[in-house]
Coordinates of C-alpha atoms in Angstrom, one line a residue:
M13 CA -30.7 -11.1 22.1
N14 CA -32.2 -7.9 23.6
N15 CA -34.7 -6.5 21.0
T16 CA -33.0 -3.0 21.1
A17 CA -29.7 -4.5 20.2
A18 CA -31.2 -6.1 17.0
G19 CA -32.8 -2.8 15.9
Q20 CA -31.2 0.6 14.9
C21 CA -28.4 2.8 16.5
R22 CA -29.6 5.1 18.9
Y23 CA -28.1 8.2 17.4
H24 CA -28.2 7.3 13.7
S25 CA -31.8 5.8 13.0
D26 CA -30.7 5.0 9.5
Q27 CA -28.0 2.5 10.5
S28 CA -28.5 -0.7 12.2
T29 CA -26.8 -1.8 15.5
R30 CA -23.4 -3.2 15.3
W31 CA -22.3 -2.8 19.1
Y32 CA -24.6 -3.2 22.0
C33 CA -24.1 -2.5 25.8
R34 CA -26.5 -4.5 27.9
D35 CA -25.9 -2.6 31.0
C36 CA -26.8 0.8 29.5
D37 CA -29.2 -0.7 26.9
L38 CA -27.1 1.4 24.3
P39 CA -27.2 0.3 20.6
L40 CA -24.5 1.8 18.5
C41 CA -23.6 1.7 14.8
T42 CA -20.1 1.5 13.1
T43 CA -20.3 5.5 12.7
C44 CA -20.5 5.8 16.6
K45 CA -17.7 3.3 17.1
P46 CA -15.2 4.2 14.1
Y47 CA -12.3 1.7 13.4
A48 CA -13.7 -0.6 16.2
D49 CA -14.1 -3.6 13.8
Q50 CA -10.5 -3.3 12.9
L51 CA -8.7 -3.1 16.1
P52 CA -7.8 -6.3 18.1
Q53 CA -9.2 -5.2 21.4
D54 CA -12.6 -5.0 23.4
V55 CA -14.8 -2.1 22.4
P56 CA -15.7 -0.2 25.4
C57 CA -19.2 1.4 26.1
P58 CA -18.7 5.3 26.0
L59 CA -21.0 5.4 29.1
C60 CA -19.9 2.7 31.4
Q61 CA -16.8 1.7 29.8
Q62 CA -17.6 -2.0 29.9
P63 CA -17.0 -4.1 26.7
M64 CA -19.9 -4.1 24.3
D65 CA -21.3 -7.1 22.5
D66 CA -20.5 -7.4 18.8
I67 CA -23.8 -8.2 17.2
A68 CA -22.2 -9.2 14.0
V69 CA -20.9 -12.4 15.6
G70 CA -23.9 -13.2 17.7
D71 CA -24.4 -14.1 21.6
P72 CA -22.0 -16.2 23.6
F73 CA -22.7 -20.0 23.1
W74 CA -24.0 -20.2 26.6
C75 CA -26.8 -17.8 25.8
N76 CA -28.2 -20.1 23.4
P77 CA -26.6 -23.6 23.6
K78 CA -29.1 -25.7 21.5
P79 CA -27.6 -25.0 18.0
F80 CA -24.2 -26.2 19.5
V81 CA -25.7 -29.2 21.1
V82 CA -27.5 -30.3 18.1
Y83 CA -24.4 -29.7 15.7
P84 CA -22.9 -33.0 15.9
L85 CA -26.3 -34.5 14.9
D86 CA -26.2 -33.3 11.5
R87 CA -26.8 -36.3 8.8
N88 CA -23.2 -36.3 7.8
H89 CA -21.8 -36.4 11.1
L90 CA -24.3 -39.0 12.2
I91 CA -23.3 -41.3 9.5
M92 CA -19.6 -40.8 10.2
M93 CA -20.1 -41.6 13.9
A94 CA -22.0 -44.5 13.2
V95 CA -19.4 -46.0 10.8
L96 CA -16.5 -45.2 13.1
A97 CA -18.3 -46.8 16.0
T98 CA -19.3 -49.7 14.3
S99 CA -15.8 -50.3 12.9
V100 CA -14.2 -50.0 16.3
A101 CA -16.8 -52.3 17.8
V102 CA -16.5 -55.0 15.1
L103 CA -12.7 -54.8 15.4
A104 CA -12.3 -54.5 19.2
S105 CA -11.4 -58.0 19.8
G106 CA -9.5 -58.8 16.6
L107 CA -5.9 -58.3 15.4
F108 CA -6.8 -55.1 13.7
S109 CA -8.3 -53.5 16.8
L110 CA -5.4 -51.0 17.3
L111 CA -5.4 -50.2 13.6
A112 CA -9.1 -49.5 13.7
I113 CA -8.8 -47.1 16.7
V114 CA -5.9 -45.4 15.1
A115 CA -7.8 -44.8 11.9
A116 CA -11.1 -43.9 13.5
T117 CA -9.3 -41.3 15.7
A118 CA -7.5 -39.9 12.6
I119 CA -10.7 -39.4 10.7
L120 CA -12.2 -37.8 13.8
I121 CA -9.4 -35.4 14.3
R122 CA -9.7 -34.4 10.7
V123 CA -13.3 -33.7 10.8
C124 CA -12.7 -31.7 14.2
F125 CA -10.1 -29.7 12.5
V126 CA -12.2 -28.8 9.3
V127 CA -15.2 -28.0 11.9
I128 CA -13.0 -25.6 13.9
E129 CA -11.6 -24.0 10.7
R130 CA -15.0 -23.4 9.0
S131 CA -16.8 -22.3 12.5
S132 CA -13.8 -19.9 13.0
L133 CA -14.8 -18.2 9.7
G134 CA -18.5 -17.8 10.7
H135 CA -19.9 -20.9 9.1
V136 CA -22.6 -22.7 10.9
R137 CA -23.3 -25.4 8.5
A138 CA -21.6 -29.0 8.9
P139 CA -18.7 -29.5 6.5
S140 CA -19.6 -31.5 3.2
L141 CA -17.5 -34.6 2.0
T142 CA -15.8 -32.5 -0.4
E143 CA -14.4 -29.9 2.2
L144 CA -13.4 -32.8 4.4
A145 CA -11.5 -34.1 1.7
D146 CA -9.6 -30.8 0.7
P147 CA -6.0 -31.5 0.7
D148 CA -5.2 -27.6 0.9
N149 CA -5.0 -27.7 4.8
L150 CA -3.5 -31.3 5.5
S151 CA -0.3 -29.6 6.9
H152 CA -2.2 -27.6 9.5
N153 CA -4.2 -31.0 10.1
L154 CA -1.0 -32.7 11.1
Q155 CA 0.0 -29.9 13.3
F156 CA -3.4 -30.1 15.0
A157 CA -3.3 -34.0 15.3
L158 CA 0.2 -33.6 16.9
T159 CA -1.2 -31.2 19.5
I160 CA -3.9 -33.6 20.5
L161 CA -1.4 -36.3 20.8
I162 CA 0.7 -34.2 23.0
A163 CA -2.3 -33.4 25.1
A164 CA -3.2 -37.1 25.3
V165 CA 0.2 -38.3 26.5
P166 CA -0.1 -37.1 30.2
V167 CA -3.6 -38.4 30.4
G168 CA -2.4 -42.0 29.2
L169 CA 0.5 -42.0 31.5
G170 CA -2.1 -41.2 34.2
W171 CA -4.2 -44.0 33.3
I172 CA -1.2 -46.4 33.4
A173 CA -0.2 -45.2 36.9
E174 CA -3.6 -45.0 38.5
T175 CA -7.2 -44.4 37.3
V176 CA -7.8 -41.6 40.0
L177 CA -4.7 -39.8 38.7
M178 CA -5.8 -40.0 35.3
W179 CA -9.1 -38.2 36.1
L180 CA -6.9 -35.5 38.0
I181 CA -4.8 -35.0 35.0
L182 CA -7.8 -35.1 32.5
V183 CA -9.5 -32.1 34.0
P184 CA -6.7 -29.5 33.4
V185 CA -5.6 -31.1 30.1
A186 CA -9.3 -30.7 29.0
A187 CA -9.5 -27.2 30.2
L188 CA -6.2 -26.2 28.3
L189 CA -6.8 -28.0 25.2
P190 CA -9.1 -25.4 23.6
A191 CA -6.5 -22.8 24.0
M192 CA -3.8 -25.1 22.6
L193 CA -5.9 -25.8 19.5
M194 CA -6.8 -22.1 19.1
A195 CA -3.1 -21.5 19.1
V196 CA -2.4 -24.2 16.4
V197 CA -5.3 -22.8 14.1
I198 CA -4.2 -19.1 14.5
D199 CA -0.3 -19.8 14.2
G200 CA -0.2 -22.8 12.2
N201 CA 2.1 -24.8 14.1
A202 CA 2.2 -27.1 17.2
R203 CA 5.0 -25.2 18.9
A204 CA 2.6 -22.5 19.7
A205 CA 0.2 -24.9 21.7
L206 CA 3.4 -25.4 23.9
D207 CA 4.2 -21.8 24.3
Y208 CA 2.6 -20.8 27.7
R209 CA 3.0 -17.2 26.7
R210 CA 0.8 -17.7 23.6
I211 CA -1.6 -19.7 25.6
T212 CA -1.8 -17.0 28.3
A213 CA -2.4 -14.4 25.6
I214 CA -5.4 -16.3 24.1
V215 CA -7.0 -16.8 27.4
R216 CA -6.8 -13.2 28.3
A217 CA -8.1 -12.2 25.0
I218 CA -11.1 -14.2 25.3
G219 CA -11.5 -13.4 29.2
A220 CA -14.4 -14.8 31.1
A221 CA -15.8 -16.7 27.9
Y222 CA -12.8 -18.8 27.9
G223 CA -13.4 -19.8 31.5
V224 CA -17.0 -21.1 30.6
L225 CA -15.6 -23.0 27.6
A226 CA -12.8 -24.5 29.5
G227 CA -15.1 -25.4 32.4
A228 CA -17.6 -26.9 29.9
C229 CA -14.8 -29.1 28.1
A230 CA -13.5 -30.3 31.3
L231 CA -16.9 -31.3 32.9
L232 CA -17.9 -33.0 29.6
A233 CA -14.6 -34.8 29.3
L234 CA -14.7 -35.9 33.0
A235 CA -18.5 -36.9 32.8
T236 CA -17.9 -39.0 29.7
T237 CA -14.9 -40.7 31.1
I238 CA -16.6 -41.7 34.4
G239 CA -19.8 -42.8 32.4
L240 CA -17.7 -45.1 30.3
W241 CA -15.7 -46.4 33.2
L242 CA -18.9 -47.3 34.9
L243 CA -20.5 -49.0 31.8
G244 CA -17.3 -51.1 31.6
F245 CA -18.5 -53.1 34.6
V246 CA -21.6 -54.1 32.9
L247 CA -21.0 -54.0 29.1
P248 CA -18.9 -56.4 26.9
G249 CA -15.8 -54.9 25.5
W250 CA -16.8 -54.7 22.0
L251 CA -19.9 -52.9 22.8
L252 CA -18.1 -50.5 25.0
A253 CA -15.4 -49.8 22.5
G254 CA -18.1 -48.8 20.0
L255 CA -19.9 -46.8 22.6
A256 CA -16.7 -45.1 23.6
M257 CA -16.0 -44.2 20.1
L258 CA -19.5 -42.9 19.8
A259 CA -19.4 -40.7 22.9
W260 CA -15.9 -39.1 22.0
S261 CA -17.0 -38.3 18.6
Y262 CA -20.0 -36.4 19.8
L263 CA -17.9 -34.7 22.4
G264 CA -15.2 -34.0 19.9
L265 CA -17.5 -32.5 17.4
L266 CA -19.2 -30.4 20.0
T267 CA -15.9 -29.1 21.4
A268 CA -14.8 -28.3 17.9
R269 CA -17.8 -26.2 17.0
L270 CA -17.4 -24.4 20.5
I271 CA -13.9 -23.5 19.8
G272 CA -14.5 -22.2 16.3
H273 CA -17.3 -20.1 17.6
C274 CA -15.2 -18.5 20.2
L275 CA -12.3 -17.9 17.5
H276 CA -14.8 -16.2 15.4
Q277 CA -16.4 -14.2 18.1
F278 CA -13.1 -12.9 19.5
R279 CA -11.3 -12.7 16.1
R280 CA -10.3 -9.0 16.7
Q281 CA -9.0 -9.7 20.2
L282 CA -7.0 -12.6 19.0
E283 CA -6.1 -10.8 15.5
F284 CA -7.2 -14.0 13.7
G285 CA -6.5 -12.8 10.4
P286 CA -8.8 -15.3 8.2
A287 CA -12.0 -14.6 10.2
L288 CA -11.3 -10.9 10.0
D289 CA -10.6 -10.7 6.3
R290 CA -13.8 -12.5 5.6
V291 CA -15.7 -9.7 7.7
T292 CA -13.8 -6.7 6.6
R293 CA -10.7 -5.7 5.1
H294 CA -8.4 -5.8 8.3
V295 CA -5.9 -2.9 7.8
L296 CA -5.0 -1.7 11.3
P297 CA -5.1 2.1 11.0
Q298 CA -2.4 4.3 12.4
A299 CA -2.9 5.4 16.1
E300 CA -2.8 9.0 15.1
V301 CA -5.9 8.2 12.9
H302 CA -8.1 6.0 15.0
E303 CA -7.5 7.2 18.5
P304 CA -8.8 10.8 17.9
A305 CA -11.7 9.4 15.8
R306 CA -12.5 7.2 18.6
A307 CA -12.3 9.7 21.2
L308 CA -14.4 12.3 19.4
A309 CA -17.2 9.7 18.8
D310 CA -17.3 8.6 22.5
A311 CA -17.1 12.3 23.9
S312 CA -19.9 13.1 21.6
I313 CA -22.2 10.5 22.8
Q314 CA -21.2 11.3 26.5
A315 CA -22.1 15.1 25.8
I316 CA -25.5 14.1 24.2
E317 CA -26.3 12.0 27.3
G318 CA -25.5 14.9 29.4
D319 CA -22.0 13.8 31.0
V320 CA -20.1 16.9 29.8
R321 CA -17.5 16.3 32.4
Q322 CA -16.7 12.7 31.1
A323 CA -16.6 14.0 27.7
R324 CA -14.0 16.6 28.5
L325 CA -12.1 14.0 30.2
T326 CA -12.1 11.7 27.2
I327 CA -11.0 14.6 24.8
G328 CA -8.3 15.6 27.2
E329 CA -6.8 12.2 27.3
A330 CA -6.6 12.0 23.6
L331 CA -5.1 15.4 23.4
V332 CA -2.3 14.0 25.8
R333 CA -1.3 11.9 23.0
H334 CA -2.5 14.0 20.0
S335 CA -2.3 17.5 21.2
E336 CA -1.9 18.9 17.5
N337 CA -5.1 17.2 16.2
D338 CA -7.4 20.1 15.0
D339 CA -10.7 18.1 15.5
L340 CA -9.9 17.3 19.1
N341 CA -8.9 20.8 19.9
R342 CA -12.0 22.4 18.3
Y343 CA -14.3 20.1 20.1
F344 CA -12.5 20.6 23.3
D345 CA -13.0 24.4 22.9
D346 CA -16.6 23.9 22.3
L347 CA -16.9 21.8 25.5
I348 CA -15.2 24.4 27.7
L349 CA -17.3 27.1 26.2
E350 CA -20.4 25.3 26.9
S351 CA -19.4 25.0 30.7
E352 CA -20.3 28.7 30.8
D353 CA -17.2 29.4 33.0
Q354 CA -15.4 32.3 31.4
K355 CA -12.3 32.1 33.5
K356 CA -11.9 28.4 32.6
Y357 CA -12.4 29.2 28.9
R358 CA -9.9 32.0 28.9
N359 CA -7.3 29.9 30.8
H360 CA -7.9 27.1 28.1
M361 CA -7.4 29.4 25.3
E362 CA -4.3 30.8 26.8
R363 CA -2.7 27.3 26.9
R364 CA -3.8 26.6 23.4
L365 CA -2.4 29.8 21.9
R366 CA 0.8 29.2 23.7
R367 CA 1.2 25.7 22.4
L368 CA 0.5 27.0 18.8
V369 CA 3.2 29.7 19.0
A370 CA 5.7 27.3 20.7
R371 CA 5.2 25.0 17.6
D372 CA 5.9 27.8 15.3
Q373 CA 2.1 28.2 14.2
P374 CA 1.4 31.7 15.0
G375 CA -0.9 31.9 12.1
A376 CA -3.0 29.1 13.5
A377 CA -3.0 30.8 17.0
A378 CA -4.2 34.1 15.3
D379 CA -7.0 32.3 13.4
L380 CA -8.0 30.6 16.6
W381 CA -8.2 33.8 18.5
L382 CA -10.1 35.6 15.8
S383 CA -12.7 32.8 15.6
N384 CA -13.3 32.9 19.3
R385 CA -12.9 36.7 19.7
K386 CA -16.6 37.2 20.3
N387 CA -16.8 34.5 22.9
L388 CA -13.6 35.9 24.6
E389 CA -15.3 39.2 25.0
G390 CA -12.2 41.3 24.3
W391 CA -9.7 39.1 26.1
L392 CA -6.2 39.3 25.2
P393 CA -3.5 36.6 25.8
R394 CA -1.5 37.3 28.9
I395 CA 1.7 35.9 27.7
A396 CA 3.8 38.4 26.1
E397 CA 5.5 36.0 23.6
T398 CA 2.2 34.8 22.5
R399 CA 0.8 38.3 21.8
H400 CA 4.1 39.3 19.9
H401 CA 3.9 36.4 17.5
M402 CA 0.2 36.6 17.1
A403 CA 0.4 40.3 16.2
L404 CA 2.7 39.6 13.4
A405 CA 0.3 36.9 12.0
L406 CA -2.8 39.2 12.5
E407 CA -1.2 41.8 10.3
Q408 CA -0.6 39.5 7.5
R409 CA -4.3 38.5 7.9
G410 CA -5.4 42.2 7.5
H411 CA -6.0 43.0 10.9
P412 CA -3.3 45.8 11.7
K413 CA -5.4 47.6 14.3
V414 CA -5.7 44.4 16.4
A415 CA -2.0 43.7 15.9
I416 CA -1.1 47.0 17.1
K417 CA -3.4 46.8 20.0
L418 CA -1.7 43.5 21.2
L419 CA 1.8 44.9 20.9
L420 CA 1.0 48.1 22.5
R421 CA -0.4 46.4 25.6
L422 CA 2.8 44.3 26.1
P423 CA 4.3 44.6 29.5
K424 CA 7.2 46.9 29.5
T425 CA 8.9 45.3 32.6
D426 CA 8.3 41.6 32.3
P427 CA 11.8 39.8 33.0
R428 CA 10.5 36.6 31.3
Y429 CA 10.1 38.4 27.9
S430 CA 13.2 39.1 26.1
H431 CA 11.8 40.5 22.8
L432 CA 10.1 43.7 23.9
P433 CA 12.5 46.0 21.7
E434 CA 11.6 44.1 18.6
A435 CA 7.9 44.2 19.6
C436 CA 7.9 47.9 20.2
L437 CA 9.7 48.5 16.8
E438 CA 7.2 46.3 15.0
A439 CA 4.3 48.2 16.7
A440 CA 5.9 51.7 15.6
R441 CA 6.3 50.1 11.9
M442 CA 2.5 49.4 11.9
L443 CA 1.5 52.6 13.3
E444 CA 3.2 54.4 10.6
Q445 CA 2.4 52.1 7.9
H446 CA -1.2 51.3 8.5
L447 CA -2.5 54.2 10.7
D448 CA -0.1 56.9 9.6
D449 CA 0.4 57.8 13.2
R450 CA 4.0 59.2 12.8
E451 CA 3.9 60.9 16.4
Q452 CA 3.2 57.7 18.4
A453 CA 5.7 55.8 16.2
T454 CA 8.5 58.0 16.9
T455 CA 7.8 58.0 20.6
L456 CA 8.1 54.2 20.6
R457 CA 11.4 54.2 18.4
D458 CA 12.8 56.7 20.8
W459 CA 12.0 54.8 23.8
V460 CA 13.5 51.6 22.2
L461 CA 16.9 53.7 21.1
K462 CA 17.3 55.1 24.4
R463 CA 17.2 51.8 26.5
Y464 CA 18.1 49.2 23.7
P465 CA 20.4 50.9 21.0
Q466 CA 22.1 47.8 19.9
R467 CA 19.0 45.9 19.7
A468 CA 17.3 48.7 17.6
E469 CA 20.3 48.7 15.3
H470 CA 20.3 45.0 14.8
W471 CA 16.5 45.1 14.1
Y472 CA 16.7 47.8 11.4
E473 CA 19.7 46.1 9.8
Q474 CA 17.7 43.1 9.6
R475 CA 14.7 45.0 8.2
R476 CA 17.0 46.6 5.6
Q477 CA 18.5 43.2 4.6
D478 CA 15.0 41.8 4.2
A479 CA 14.0 44.7 1.9
A480 CA 17.0 44.3 -0.1
D481 CA 16.4 40.6 -0.6
S482 CA 12.9 41.4 -1.7
N483 CA 14.1 44.3 -4.0
Q484 CA 12.1 46.8 -2.0
A485 CA 12.8 50.1 -0.3
P486 CA 13.9 50.0 3.5
V487 CA 10.8 50.6 5.8
N488 CA 12.4 53.4 7.7
P489 CA 14.9 55.3 5.4
A490 CA 14.8 58.2 7.7
F491 CA 16.9 55.9 10.2
Q492 CA 19.9 56.0 7.8
A493 CA 21.4 58.6 10.1

């Protein structure tokens, strides 16, 4: 493993590395990749978008094969293999030869199942006799044995028909067997091993690593079969039987360890609950929670590394799905502002304000405009509808002069804006109420009464009704005439 990967996070020196990109030499912690350990998917590098290594589960088995090769040589395993091989060799020519082979195979299957189960949970130590005798998982063990029996049937039929045919069948069966056994361990029944959709999903989730695993299993099975076939010409039957049991025991334990390791390494992609529960509480967060958080973290790293354009794209893609997320919008505002393109920044703010008003959030639009007023350099929203609703919200927030300014600058001939009379009457009310400018207020009212008398009457009627409901005096009692 790269030394950098084993050290500290590049952006949080007080946290250790959890995710590592070999191509970018980028070590990241769980803060840089929020919710990543809870999601059943690859964790992409924020810079190159390639899947990152999960440091918590170690390297792929082919990077350091020695621990896997010597795993079957544990003392308990060696004793078991010696006993099984001796039993089969001694009884190979007797009446109990078939019974000995069946019993030895059943014991080997049991041990392999326990090895897979323990390895999938992250254990690297060989199982003890107590763990092998644990009756809690015997039902799953039977499903596991049934799957191996199903896989052995075509190989046996090929051997009966022709030796070459058996070898041709052995290779694809050995390549598919790991996925079949994984399906049994994950789902707990043999039917999953025969479901091609389940097998396909497992292969896709593991990706290229499954190709290496399947190739290794197929080559080992083929090499063992050919070796035993050649030895059959020179060795007596009893010795060949014992040697075959020894070889298949070693191969079975090695394969079981590799399968368990892959289950543990790709536990998130496979949504393998037992392994996930052991590492972290596996509660899948809602998309509206984890997607914005991940986008913000990735965009922050991209911006730090100087790729501001990619950071904007990352936040923009997240905003397509979560347009109301305040954190995403605020960070996107900052990214646009840092581009030093005033026109682009104003166009962005125009869209933001319009969306807020359209969602009946004029107060949020007013707050956004006020907080960015300095950066906008006196700019006002171009869309009349946005100005109108923002002005009412600004008045409530104690900015009547700004509100009046917005209303007075509304276009008087915009055919797309149908609330101009009401906006002018609101401006007249504010002029009279806040600035005591009765002359300009009267001019505005006269203009509205002359062009939109019915709309003006309706507006004043609504105001009188609102005042009556709140036990206040009407705003413009002089209009009673």
